């Protein structure tokens, strides 16, 4: 009866405890050394020789086993995190951002949660007063383009919580933030395309190594969002059409230079999404080689170029074909815009 009463009125709190069974004394020693490494350096360490792990509840009156695992392989030990709620300001909005913090002998590690699209680890060494930053985009964790844009803004606010914003070149973190900025610009362009052309992009399906798709996205945005005139260094040998406009005060003459405007089409491929534009184009530095009147009523102009003055095309893109035709009609009045046009590659080189 005495033992029963002691168990009923026992004031000890229940707690969970674990028991580890080792293959031999050497395995137990290896485990203890691994624990020292974990608490000193904060990293996870694989161990061998663990045969079993038992989890039980100690109620004060006895111990009750709730789980037992045997024949274990690939055992790894590490620190248990504390959740910390950071107060961040993102575009004037104050948000709570949960992260995991791991404390160890010479510093601590801060890590973003598993569902965040930018897996980020900050390692702080209090002995050397240095920090190591690792950022890995995991875009398949973002439901849509808007989520990616918001997550980048949060990521920047998170980094600013720990580091100065006026970072010098060569610190490493400046390069990481430049990469985030480039990624933000790219997804901002994708958002524009979604809204303008009624498209929908899934972030996890976007291959950021597809240079052609990225170039098409940049060109499309330059033409439609920013209303830029672009230049392409291309070669054309002849044009057939009854809608050609020869931009000269004199009749086209063999051996003389002419500028020709014409309406065409542009097709863009953005990660399996096709987008078509109408294009108002101007061919410059063309030298007439021959002029032929065809039976169909069309005109065929054969042309070439001088060695030191190569031909090039400048063009503007439009969603509506009537707008492209109107642009052709006014090209003579805005020739300066076309003469100063730059290539897509030049814009990319400047970080567009």
Short mmCIF file of C-alpha atoms in Angstrom, two decimals:
data_model
loop_
_atom_site.label_atom_id
_atom_site.label_comp_id
_atom_site.label_asym_id
_atom_site.label_seq_id
_atom_site.Cartn_x
_atom_site.Cartn_y
_atom_site.Cartn_z
CA UNK A 1 0.00 0.00 0.00
CA UNK A 2 2.86 2.36 0.84
CA UNK A 3 4.40 2.04 -2.61
CA UNK A 4 1.00 2.60 -4.25
CA UNK A 5 0.36 5.76 -2.23
CA UNK A 6 3.80 7.09 -3.07
CA UNK A 7 3.07 6.63 -6.76
CA UNK A 8 -0.31 8.37 -6.53
CA UNK A 9 1.01 11.39 -4.62
CA UNK A 10 4.41 11.59 -6.34
CA UNK A 11 5.14 15.22 -7.26
CA UNK A 12 7.81 14.48 -9.86
CA UNK A 13 6.88 15.69 -13.36
CA UNK A 14 6.74 13.25 -16.24
CA UNK A 15 9.57 13.51 -18.72
CA UNK A 16 10.74 11.71 -21.83
CA UNK A 17 14.10 10.01 -21.81
CA UNK A 18 16.05 8.06 -24.36
CA UNK A 19 18.39 5.12 -24.07
CA UNK A 20 21.01 4.26 -26.68
CA UNK A 21 22.48 0.79 -27.09
CA UNK A 22 25.97 0.51 -28.62
CA UNK A 23 27.68 -2.31 -30.42
CA UNK A 24 30.69 -2.13 -28.11
CA UNK A 25 32.74 0.24 -25.93
CA UNK A 26 34.54 1.67 -28.95
CA UNK A 27 31.23 2.69 -30.52
CA UNK A 28 30.17 4.36 -27.27
CA UNK A 29 33.45 6.32 -27.19
CA UNK A 30 32.98 7.40 -30.82
CA UNK A 31 29.50 8.65 -29.95
CA UNK A 32 30.82 10.76 -27.04
CA UNK A 33 33.50 12.28 -29.27
CA UNK A 34 30.87 13.06 -31.90
CA UNK A 35 28.78 14.86 -29.27
CA UNK A 36 31.79 17.03 -28.40
CA UNK A 37 32.16 17.99 -32.07
CA UNK A 38 28.46 18.82 -32.35
CA UNK A 39 28.50 21.12 -29.32
CA UNK A 40 31.82 22.71 -30.29
CA UNK A 41 31.27 23.30 -34.01
CA UNK A 42 27.50 23.18 -34.38
CA UNK A 43 27.51 20.75 -37.29
CA UNK A 44 25.84 17.35 -37.69
CA UNK A 45 28.07 14.27 -37.38
CA UNK A 46 27.39 10.70 -38.61
CA UNK A 47 28.16 7.90 -36.13
CA UNK A 48 28.58 4.13 -36.34
CA UNK A 49 27.93 1.31 -33.94
CA UNK A 50 24.50 2.37 -32.64
CA UNK A 51 22.40 -0.79 -32.31
CA UNK A 52 19.21 0.53 -30.72
CA UNK A 53 17.37 3.60 -29.48
CA UNK A 54 14.59 3.45 -26.93
CA UNK A 55 12.25 6.28 -25.96
CA UNK A 56 10.29 6.06 -22.70
CA UNK A 57 8.26 8.22 -20.31
CA UNK A 58 9.36 8.44 -16.69
CA UNK A 59 6.38 9.28 -14.49
CA UNK A 60 8.18 9.10 -11.16
CA UNK A 61 6.43 5.84 -10.37
CA UNK A 62 8.02 3.97 -13.23
CA UNK A 63 9.28 4.08 -16.75
CA UNK A 64 7.02 3.27 -19.72
CA UNK A 65 8.53 2.47 -23.09
CA UNK A 66 6.79 4.19 -26.01
CA UNK A 67 9.17 3.44 -28.90
CA UNK A 68 12.16 1.23 -29.68
CA UNK A 69 14.25 1.15 -32.86
CA UNK A 70 16.77 -1.58 -33.62
CA UNK A 71 19.18 -2.48 -36.42
CA UNK A 72 19.86 1.19 -37.07
CA UNK A 73 21.86 2.51 -40.05
CA UNK A 74 23.04 5.99 -41.04
CA UNK A 75 22.70 7.56 -37.60
CA UNK A 76 23.44 11.30 -37.54
CA UNK A 77 23.50 13.49 -34.44
CA UNK A 78 23.12 17.27 -34.30
CA UNK A 79 21.82 20.18 -32.27
CA UNK A 80 18.18 20.75 -31.38
CA UNK A 81 16.98 24.18 -32.56
CA UNK A 82 15.10 26.87 -30.71
CA UNK A 83 12.48 28.71 -32.74
CA UNK A 84 12.99 32.47 -32.78
CA UNK A 85 10.42 34.93 -34.14
CA UNK A 86 12.14 37.80 -35.94
CA UNK A 87 10.39 41.13 -36.47
CA UNK A 88 10.98 42.22 -40.07
CA UNK A 89 9.83 45.23 -42.04
CA UNK A 90 9.02 44.48 -45.67
CA UNK A 91 7.90 47.42 -47.84
CA UNK A 92 6.47 49.20 -44.81
CA UNK A 93 4.75 46.06 -43.48
CA UNK A 94 5.88 44.53 -40.19
CA UNK A 95 5.84 40.75 -40.25
CA UNK A 96 6.79 37.89 -37.92
CA UNK A 97 9.37 35.62 -39.54
CA UNK A 98 10.14 32.35 -37.70
CA UNK A 99 13.66 30.90 -37.92
CA UNK A 100 15.58 28.13 -36.16
CA UNK A 101 18.57 29.00 -33.98
CA UNK A 102 21.20 26.44 -32.99
CA UNK A 103 23.59 27.44 -30.19
CA UNK A 104 26.98 25.80 -29.69
CA UNK A 105 30.27 26.45 -27.92
CA UNK A 106 31.84 29.07 -30.21
CA UNK A 107 28.79 30.65 -31.82
CA UNK A 108 25.39 29.94 -33.23
CA UNK A 109 23.59 29.10 -36.46
CA UNK A 110 20.40 30.71 -37.77
CA UNK A 111 18.42 28.87 -40.41
CA UNK A 112 15.21 29.61 -42.32
CA UNK A 113 12.29 27.19 -42.04
CA UNK A 114 11.83 24.34 -44.49
CA UNK A 115 8.86 25.86 -46.33
CA UNK A 116 10.63 29.10 -47.26
CA UNK A 117 11.68 29.31 -50.97
CA UNK A 118 15.19 30.52 -50.04
CA UNK A 119 16.97 28.03 -47.80
CA UNK A 120 19.38 30.24 -45.87
CA UNK A 121 21.95 29.38 -43.21
CA UNK A 122 23.93 31.97 -41.24
CA UNK A 123 26.91 30.65 -39.24
CA UNK A 124 28.33 33.07 -36.64
CA UNK A 125 31.74 32.37 -35.09
CA UNK A 126 32.16 34.41 -31.90
CA UNK A 127 35.85 33.52 -31.60
CA UNK A 128 36.85 34.99 -34.97
CA UNK A 129 33.95 37.47 -35.19
CA UNK A 130 33.10 36.22 -38.66
CA UNK A 131 30.00 34.91 -40.37
CA UNK A 132 29.35 32.42 -43.17
CA UNK A 133 26.25 32.79 -45.35
CA UNK A 134 24.72 30.11 -47.54
CA UNK A 135 21.65 30.84 -49.69
CA UNK A 136 19.98 28.25 -51.93
CA UNK A 137 16.83 29.08 -53.95
CA UNK A 138 14.23 26.29 -53.88
CA UNK A 139 11.65 27.75 -56.23
CA UNK A 140 9.38 24.70 -56.24
CA UNK A 141 8.36 25.76 -52.72
CA UNK A 142 6.80 28.93 -54.15
CA UNK A 143 3.24 28.59 -55.44
CA UNK A 144 3.46 31.44 -57.95
CA UNK A 145 5.49 34.39 -59.21
CA UNK A 146 4.03 36.74 -56.58
CA UNK A 147 5.27 34.41 -53.83
CA UNK A 148 8.80 34.46 -55.26
CA UNK A 149 8.84 38.28 -55.37
CA UNK A 150 7.56 38.57 -51.79
CA UNK A 151 10.01 35.91 -50.59
CA UNK A 152 12.97 37.83 -52.07
CA UNK A 153 11.82 40.97 -50.26
CA UNK A 154 11.59 38.98 -47.02
CA UNK A 155 15.01 37.40 -47.63
CA UNK A 156 16.60 40.83 -48.01
CA UNK A 157 14.93 42.08 -44.83
CA UNK A 158 16.13 38.93 -43.03
CA UNK A 159 19.74 39.49 -44.13
CA UNK A 160 19.55 43.18 -43.19
CA UNK A 161 18.58 42.10 -39.68
CA UNK A 162 22.08 40.68 -39.17
CA UNK A 163 24.32 42.58 -41.58
CA UNK A 164 24.93 46.17 -42.59
CA UNK A 165 23.29 47.29 -45.81
CA UNK A 166 26.34 49.24 -47.06
CA UNK A 167 28.42 46.14 -47.79
CA UNK A 168 31.78 46.53 -49.46
CA UNK A 169 32.71 44.53 -52.54
CA UNK A 170 34.51 41.29 -51.85
CA UNK A 171 32.65 40.45 -48.65
CA UNK A 172 30.81 37.60 -50.34
CA UNK A 173 27.44 38.74 -49.10
CA UNK A 174 27.44 41.62 -51.60
CA UNK A 175 27.54 39.06 -54.42
CA UNK A 176 24.68 37.10 -52.84
CA UNK A 177 22.53 40.23 -52.60
CA UNK A 178 23.34 41.13 -56.21
CA UNK A 179 22.13 37.66 -57.22
CA UNK A 180 18.89 38.19 -55.27
CA UNK A 181 18.45 41.54 -57.01
CA UNK A 182 18.93 39.93 -60.44
CA UNK A 183 16.44 37.21 -59.57
CA UNK A 184 13.94 39.82 -58.42
CA UNK A 185 14.26 41.72 -61.71
CA UNK A 186 13.69 38.51 -63.68
CA UNK A 187 10.54 37.55 -61.78
CA UNK A 188 9.31 41.14 -61.99
CA UNK A 189 9.49 40.78 -65.78
CA UNK A 190 7.63 37.45 -65.57
CA UNK A 191 4.91 39.15 -63.52
CA UNK A 192 4.57 41.82 -66.22
CA UNK A 193 4.22 39.12 -68.91
CA UNK A 194 1.60 37.29 -66.81
CA UNK A 195 -0.49 40.44 -66.43
CA UNK A 196 -0.08 41.66 -70.02
CA UNK A 197 -0.55 38.40 -71.94
CA UNK A 198 -2.76 36.46 -69.51
CA UNK A 199 -0.11 33.80 -68.86
CA UNK A 200 0.70 31.81 -65.72
CA UNK A 201 4.19 30.61 -64.78
CA UNK A 202 4.96 27.95 -62.17
CA UNK A 203 8.24 28.89 -60.40
CA UNK A 204 9.33 25.28 -59.92
CA UNK A 205 9.17 24.72 -63.70
CA UNK A 206 11.38 27.68 -64.58
CA UNK A 207 14.89 26.62 -65.59
CA UNK A 208 17.14 29.55 -64.66
CA UNK A 209 19.93 28.04 -66.79
CA UNK A 210 17.87 28.41 -69.98
CA UNK A 211 19.66 31.43 -71.45
CA UNK A 212 17.45 31.61 -74.56
CA UNK A 213 14.26 31.89 -72.50
CA UNK A 214 15.80 34.55 -70.28
CA UNK A 215 16.95 36.53 -73.33
CA UNK A 216 13.46 36.28 -74.89
CA UNK A 217 11.93 37.51 -71.62
CA UNK A 218 14.28 40.50 -71.52
CA UNK A 219 13.66 41.41 -75.18
CA UNK A 220 9.89 41.10 -74.77
CA UNK A 221 9.94 43.35 -71.71
CA UNK A 222 12.16 45.93 -73.42
CA UNK A 223 9.77 46.14 -76.37
CA UNK A 224 6.37 46.10 -74.66
CA UNK A 225 6.88 47.38 -71.10
CA UNK A 226 9.67 49.88 -71.74
CA UNK A 227 8.75 50.83 -75.35
CA UNK A 228 12.37 50.52 -76.50
CA UNK A 229 13.62 50.47 -80.09
CA UNK A 230 16.06 47.57 -80.53
CA UNK A 231 18.80 46.90 -83.01
CA UNK A 232 19.68 43.55 -84.58
CA UNK A 233 22.81 43.07 -86.69
CA UNK A 234 21.27 40.80 -89.31
CA UNK A 235 21.85 40.17 -93.01
CA UNK A 236 19.04 40.33 -95.61
CA UNK A 237 19.50 39.91 -99.32
CA UNK A 238 16.10 40.72 -100.79
CA UNK A 239 12.53 41.71 -99.95
CA UNK A 240 9.32 41.02 -101.86
CA UNK A 241 6.10 42.88 -101.14
CA UNK A 242 3.59 45.43 -102.38
CA UNK A 243 3.45 47.13 -98.96
CA UNK A 244 7.13 48.09 -98.83
CA UNK A 245 7.91 51.71 -98.06
CA UNK A 246 11.21 53.05 -99.43
CA UNK A 247 12.30 55.90 -97.16
CA UNK A 248 14.04 58.23 -99.61
CA UNK A 249 13.14 61.43 -101.42
CA UNK A 250 14.28 59.91 -104.67
CA UNK A 251 13.18 56.82 -106.51
CA UNK A 252 15.12 53.70 -105.58
CA UNK A 253 18.10 53.42 -107.90
CA UNK A 254 20.53 50.55 -108.31
CA UNK A 255 23.79 51.36 -106.53
CA UNK A 256 22.26 53.84 -104.10
CA UNK A 257 21.52 53.43 -100.40
CA UNK A 258 17.92 53.05 -99.23
CA UNK A 259 16.10 52.58 -95.94
CA UNK A 260 13.13 50.20 -96.02
CA UNK A 261 10.34 49.83 -93.47
CA UNK A 262 8.20 46.75 -93.21
CA UNK A 263 5.75 44.93 -90.91
CA UNK A 264 6.75 41.54 -89.55
CA UNK A 265 6.15 39.14 -86.71
CA UNK A 266 8.15 38.12 -83.65
CA UNK A 267 7.72 34.89 -81.70
CA UNK A 268 9.00 34.39 -78.16
CA UNK A 269 9.28 31.21 -76.12
CA UNK A 270 9.23 31.58 -72.33
CA UNK A 271 9.48 28.19 -70.67
CA UNK A 272 6.91 26.52 -72.96
CA UNK A 273 4.71 29.63 -73.18
CA UNK A 274 4.55 31.12 -76.70
CA UNK A 275 3.97 34.85 -77.25
CA UNK A 276 3.62 36.56 -80.65
CA UNK A 277 4.18 40.24 -81.38
CA UNK A 278 3.73 42.48 -84.41
CA UNK A 279 6.88 44.29 -85.41
CA UNK A 280 7.57 47.59 -87.16
CA UNK A 281 11.06 47.32 -88.66
CA UNK A 282 13.53 49.53 -90.48
CA UNK A 283 16.39 48.19 -92.62
CA UNK A 284 19.36 50.57 -92.79
CA UNK A 285 22.62 50.76 -94.79
CA UNK A 286 21.18 48.71 -97.64
CA UNK A 287 22.64 49.26 -101.14
CA UNK A 288 20.24 48.49 -104.02
CA UNK A 289 21.61 45.77 -106.30
CA UNK A 290 18.52 45.20 -108.46
CA UNK A 291 14.82 46.15 -108.69
CA UNK A 292 12.29 43.82 -110.32
CA UNK A 293 8.57 44.29 -110.99
CA UNK A 294 6.86 40.92 -110.59
CA UNK A 295 3.74 39.74 -112.46
CA UNK A 296 1.83 39.66 -109.20
CA UNK A 297 2.21 43.41 -108.89
CA UNK A 298 4.79 43.06 -106.13
CA UNK A 299 8.27 44.54 -106.15
CA UNK A 300 11.43 42.56 -105.53
CA UNK A 301 14.41 44.56 -104.30
CA UNK A 302 17.78 42.85 -104.17
CA UNK A 303 20.34 44.60 -101.99
CA UNK A 304 23.69 44.24 -100.30
CA UNK A 305 26.02 46.24 -98.08
CA UNK A 306 29.31 48.07 -98.06
CA UNK A 307 32.16 46.42 -96.20
CA UNK A 308 32.64 49.28 -93.74
CA UNK A 309 28.89 49.97 -93.29
CA UNK A 310 27.08 46.70 -92.58
CA UNK A 311 23.30 46.43 -92.78
CA UNK A 312 21.22 46.33 -89.63
CA UNK A 313 17.57 46.25 -88.63
CA UNK A 314 15.97 48.36 -85.91
CA UNK A 315 12.51 47.44 -84.71
CA UNK A 316 9.70 48.05 -82.26
CA UNK A 317 7.24 45.45 -81.03
CA UNK A 318 3.48 45.81 -80.53
CA UNK A 319 0.63 43.65 -79.28
CA UNK A 320 -1.70 45.19 -81.86
CA UNK A 321 -0.97 45.06 -85.62
CA UNK A 322 -2.57 48.45 -86.28
CA UNK A 323 -0.11 50.03 -83.85
CA UNK A 324 2.77 48.46 -85.77
CA UNK A 325 1.44 49.90 -89.05
CA UNK A 326 1.06 53.35 -87.48
CA UNK A 327 4.66 53.15 -86.28
CA UNK A 328 5.87 52.45 -89.81
CA UNK A 329 4.05 55.54 -91.03
CA UNK A 330 5.79 57.84 -88.55
CA UNK A 331 9.33 56.45 -88.69
CA UNK A 332 10.65 59.34 -90.81
CA UNK A 333 9.59 61.76 -88.06
CA UNK A 334 11.41 59.88 -85.28
CA UNK A 335 14.50 58.65 -87.11
CA UNK A 336 16.77 59.74 -84.25
CA UNK A 337 15.21 57.13 -81.94
CA UNK A 338 15.93 54.41 -84.46
CA UNK A 339 19.45 55.59 -85.27
CA UNK A 340 20.37 55.45 -81.56
CA UNK A 341 18.84 52.01 -80.93
CA UNK A 342 20.85 49.49 -78.91
CA UNK A 343 20.97 45.70 -78.94
CA UNK A 344 19.44 43.39 -76.35
CA UNK A 345 22.94 42.22 -75.45
CA UNK A 346 23.95 45.80 -74.56
CA UNK A 347 21.02 46.12 -72.17
CA UNK A 348 21.85 42.75 -70.58
CA UNK A 349 25.48 43.83 -70.15
CA UNK A 350 24.28 46.81 -68.11
CA UNK A 351 22.29 44.60 -65.76
CA UNK A 352 18.81 45.19 -67.20
#
